[in-house]
Amino acid sequence: MGDCLFCKIVDGEIPSEILYEDERVLAFKDVNPQAPVHILVIPKEHIESMNDIDESNSHVIGDIFAIMRGLAEELGIEKDGYRVVNNCGRFGGQSVSHIHFHLLGGRQLSWPPG
Ligand code: 5GP
Ligand code: ZN
């Protein structure tokens, strides 16, 4: 996926502040944070969106949730609480077509979302 921004972050072509990395998953700070803690967690494999999740690739999504739970603890937001967001497609507000989960915390978040 030559022109994918997050694939370029995975490859190190675009620098990022990495908080967690293993063979299949990368977590890095969002460049435009919407909360004191705003981390993006992605599979290294290019998966476009939630619409492309099936039995063949859902394992990594489970891994991502376990990793986000660990990051929440590491970053000290687990007690007060936090939010995990996935924006899918145009109506969901997805602006980068490589599936990613936002981990947001460190302040009171409002509901419903816009
Ligand atoms: P989306 O709107 O697709 O759910 O989320 C995309 C997120 O990627 C946004 O929160 C945006 O701030 C973040 N983002 C866009 N470009 C970059 C970048 O080059 N580096 C980092 N670290 N985050 C980015
Ligand atoms: Zn990609």
PDB file of C-alpha atoms in Angstrom, residues 10-113:
ATOM      1  CA  VAL A  10       4.836   1.360  10.151  1.00  0.00           C
ATOM      2  CA  ASP A  11       7.815   1.404   7.761  1.00  0.00           C
ATOM      3  CA  GLY A  12       9.397   4.364   9.591  1.00  0.00           C
ATOM      4  CA  GLU A  13       9.204   6.475   6.423  1.00  0.00           C
ATOM      5  CA  ILE A  14       7.141   8.986   8.400  1.00  0.00           C
ATOM      6  CA  PRO A  15       8.348   9.542  11.966  1.00  0.00           C
ATOM      7  CA  SER A  16       6.031   8.995  14.912  1.00  0.00           C
ATOM      8  CA  GLU A  17       6.210   8.831  18.687  1.00  0.00           C
ATOM      9  CA  ILE A  18       5.896   5.096  19.261  1.00  0.00           C
ATOM     10  CA  LEU A  19       4.575   3.822  22.592  1.00  0.00           C
ATOM     11  CA  TYR A  20       4.270   0.130  21.771  1.00  0.00           C
ATOM     12  CA  GLU A  21       5.431  -2.151  18.984  1.00  0.00           C
ATOM     13  CA  ASP A  22       5.412  -5.866  18.309  1.00  0.00           C
ATOM     14  CA  GLU A  23       5.415  -8.009  15.161  1.00  0.00           C
ATOM     15  CA  ARG A  24       1.819  -7.222  14.294  1.00  0.00           C
ATOM     16  CA  VAL A  25       0.797  -4.038  16.117  1.00  0.00           C
ATOM     17  CA  LEU A  26       2.016  -0.443  16.431  1.00  0.00           C
ATOM     18  CA  ALA A  27       0.810   2.225  18.892  1.00  0.00           C
ATOM     19  CA  PHE A  28       1.853   5.851  18.461  1.00  0.00           C
ATOM     20  CA  LYS A  29       0.769   9.307  19.577  1.00  0.00           C
ATOM     21  CA  ASP A  30      -1.832  11.084  17.471  1.00  0.00           C
ATOM     22  CA  VAL A  31      -0.228  14.134  15.834  1.00  0.00           C
ATOM     23  CA  ASN A  32      -3.312  16.245  16.638  1.00  0.00           C
ATOM     24  CA  PRO A  33      -4.339  15.080  20.115  1.00  0.00           C
ATOM     25  CA  GLN A  34      -7.958  15.578  21.186  1.00  0.00           C
ATOM     26  CA  ALA A  35      -7.277  14.691  24.832  1.00  0.00           C
ATOM     27  CA  PRO A  36      -4.252  14.585  27.184  1.00  0.00           C
ATOM     28  CA  VAL A  37      -3.857  10.928  26.146  1.00  0.00           C
ATOM     29  CA  HIS A  38      -4.574  10.264  22.461  1.00  0.00           C
ATOM     30  CA  ILE A  39      -2.920   7.167  21.045  1.00  0.00           C
ATOM     31  CA  LEU A  40      -3.548   5.437  17.723  1.00  0.00           C
ATOM     32  CA  VAL A  41      -3.246   1.658  17.691  1.00  0.00           C
ATOM     33  CA  ILE A  42      -3.020  -0.098  14.336  1.00  0.00           C
ATOM     34  CA  PRO A  43      -2.298  -3.491  12.824  1.00  0.00           C
ATOM     35  CA  LYS A  44       0.946  -3.366  10.820  1.00  0.00           C
ATOM     36  CA  GLU A  45      -0.875  -5.228   8.072  1.00  0.00           C
ATOM     37  CA  HIS A  46      -2.824  -2.877   5.812  1.00  0.00           C
ATOM     38  CA  ILE A  47      -6.499  -3.385   6.603  1.00  0.00           C
ATOM     39  CA  GLU A  48      -8.613  -0.559   5.259  1.00  0.00           C
ATOM     40  CA  SER A  49     -11.468  -0.354   7.754  1.00  0.00           C
ATOM     41  CA  MET A  50     -13.859  -2.236  10.041  1.00  0.00           C
ATOM     42  CA  ASN A  51     -15.632  -3.319   6.850  1.00  0.00           C
ATOM     43  CA  ASP A  52     -12.629  -5.506   6.033  1.00  0.00           C
ATOM     44  CA  ILE A  53     -12.557  -7.444   9.322  1.00  0.00           C
ATOM     45  CA  ASP A  54     -13.409 -11.135   9.105  1.00  0.00           C
ATOM     46  CA  GLU A  55     -12.298 -14.420  10.696  1.00  0.00           C
ATOM     47  CA  SER A  56      -9.013 -14.311   8.755  1.00  0.00           C
ATOM     48  CA  ASN A  57      -7.753 -11.104  10.381  1.00  0.00           C
ATOM     49  CA  SER A  58      -9.851 -10.549  13.525  1.00  0.00           C
ATOM     50  CA  HIS A  59      -7.180 -12.063  15.787  1.00  0.00           C
ATOM     51  CA  VAL A  60      -5.034  -8.942  15.511  1.00  0.00           C
ATOM     52  CA  ILE A  61      -8.014  -6.805  16.517  1.00  0.00           C
ATOM     53  CA  GLY A  62      -8.292  -8.817  19.737  1.00  0.00           C
ATOM     54  CA  ASP A  63      -4.553  -8.285  20.292  1.00  0.00           C
ATOM     55  CA  ILE A  64      -5.046  -4.541  19.765  1.00  0.00           C
ATOM     56  CA  PHE A  65      -7.693  -4.427  22.502  1.00  0.00           C
ATOM     57  CA  ALA A  66      -5.413  -6.235  24.967  1.00  0.00           C
ATOM     58  CA  ILE A  67      -2.598  -3.825  24.077  1.00  0.00           C
ATOM     59  CA  MET A  68      -4.857  -0.779  24.540  1.00  0.00           C
ATOM     60  CA  ARG A  69      -5.895  -2.083  27.938  1.00  0.00           C
ATOM     61  CA  GLY A  70      -2.209  -2.371  28.891  1.00  0.00           C
ATOM     62  CA  LEU A  71      -1.425   1.102  27.562  1.00  0.00           C
ATOM     63  CA  ALA A  72      -4.332   2.556  29.566  1.00  0.00           C
ATOM     64  CA  GLU A  73      -2.784   1.119  32.705  1.00  0.00           C
ATOM     65  CA  GLU A  74       0.730   2.244  31.753  1.00  0.00           C
ATOM     66  CA  LEU A  75      -0.469   5.769  31.046  1.00  0.00           C
ATOM     67  CA  GLY A  76      -2.430   5.944  34.296  1.00  0.00           C
ATOM     68  CA  ILE A  77      -5.888   6.477  32.801  1.00  0.00           C
ATOM     69  CA  GLU A  78      -7.440   3.119  33.654  1.00  0.00           C
ATOM     70  CA  LYS A  79      -8.959   4.201  36.974  1.00  0.00           C
ATOM     71  CA  ASP A  80     -10.682   7.372  35.757  1.00  0.00           C
ATOM     72  CA  GLY A  81     -11.694   5.729  32.508  1.00  0.00           C
ATOM     73  CA  TYR A  82     -11.085   6.295  28.847  1.00  0.00           C
ATOM     74  CA  ARG A  83     -12.585   5.772  25.405  1.00  0.00           C
ATOM     75  CA  VAL A  84     -11.720   3.563  22.435  1.00  0.00           C
ATOM     76  CA  VAL A  85     -12.968   4.864  19.083  1.00  0.00           C
ATOM     77  CA  ASN A  86     -12.971   3.431  15.595  1.00  0.00           C
ATOM     78  CA  ASN A  87     -14.184   5.690  12.813  1.00  0.00           C
ATOM     79  CA  CYS A  88     -15.344   3.708   9.765  1.00  0.00           C
ATOM     80  CA  GLY A  89     -15.941   5.198   6.361  1.00  0.00           C
ATOM     81  CA  ARG A  90     -17.295   8.585   5.363  1.00  0.00           C
ATOM     82  CA  PHE A  91     -20.176   8.872   7.829  1.00  0.00           C
ATOM     83  CA  GLY A  92     -17.940   7.512  10.591  1.00  0.00           C
ATOM     84  CA  GLY A  93     -15.430  10.282   9.927  1.00  0.00           C
ATOM     85  CA  GLN A  94     -12.532   8.021   8.900  1.00  0.00           C
ATOM     86  CA  SER A  95      -9.799  10.184   7.370  1.00  0.00           C
ATOM     87  CA  VAL A  96      -6.995   7.593   7.064  1.00  0.00           C
ATOM     88  CA  SER A  97      -7.864   4.380   5.194  1.00  0.00           C
ATOM     89  CA  HIS A  98      -5.811   2.025   7.395  1.00  0.00           C
ATOM     90  CA  ILE A  99      -7.838   0.719  10.311  1.00  0.00           C
ATOM     91  CA  HIS A 100      -6.931   2.386  13.613  1.00  0.00           C
ATOM     92  CA  PHE A 101      -8.285   2.592  17.118  1.00  0.00           C
ATOM     93  CA  HIS A 102      -8.121   5.847  19.062  1.00  0.00           C
ATOM     94  CA  LEU A 103      -7.335   5.481  22.767  1.00  0.00           C
ATOM     95  CA  LEU A 104      -8.495   8.703  24.419  1.00  0.00           C
ATOM     96  CA  GLY A 105      -8.263   9.689  28.068  1.00  0.00           C
ATOM     97  CA  GLY A 106      -7.049  12.119  30.689  1.00  0.00           C
ATOM     98  CA  ARG A 107     -10.152  14.326  30.701  1.00  0.00           C
ATOM     99  CA  GLN A 108     -13.916  13.996  30.941  1.00  0.00           C
ATOM    100  CA  LEU A 109     -15.168  13.048  27.491  1.00  0.00           C
ATOM    101  CA  SER A 110     -18.620  14.082  26.358  1.00  0.00           C
ATOM    102  CA  TRP A 111     -21.378  11.955  24.832  1.00  0.00           C
ATOM    103  CA  PRO A 112     -22.982  11.702  22.337  1.00  0.00           C
ATOM    104  CA  PRO A 113     -20.205  12.188  19.760  1.00  0.00           C
TER     105      PRO A 113
END
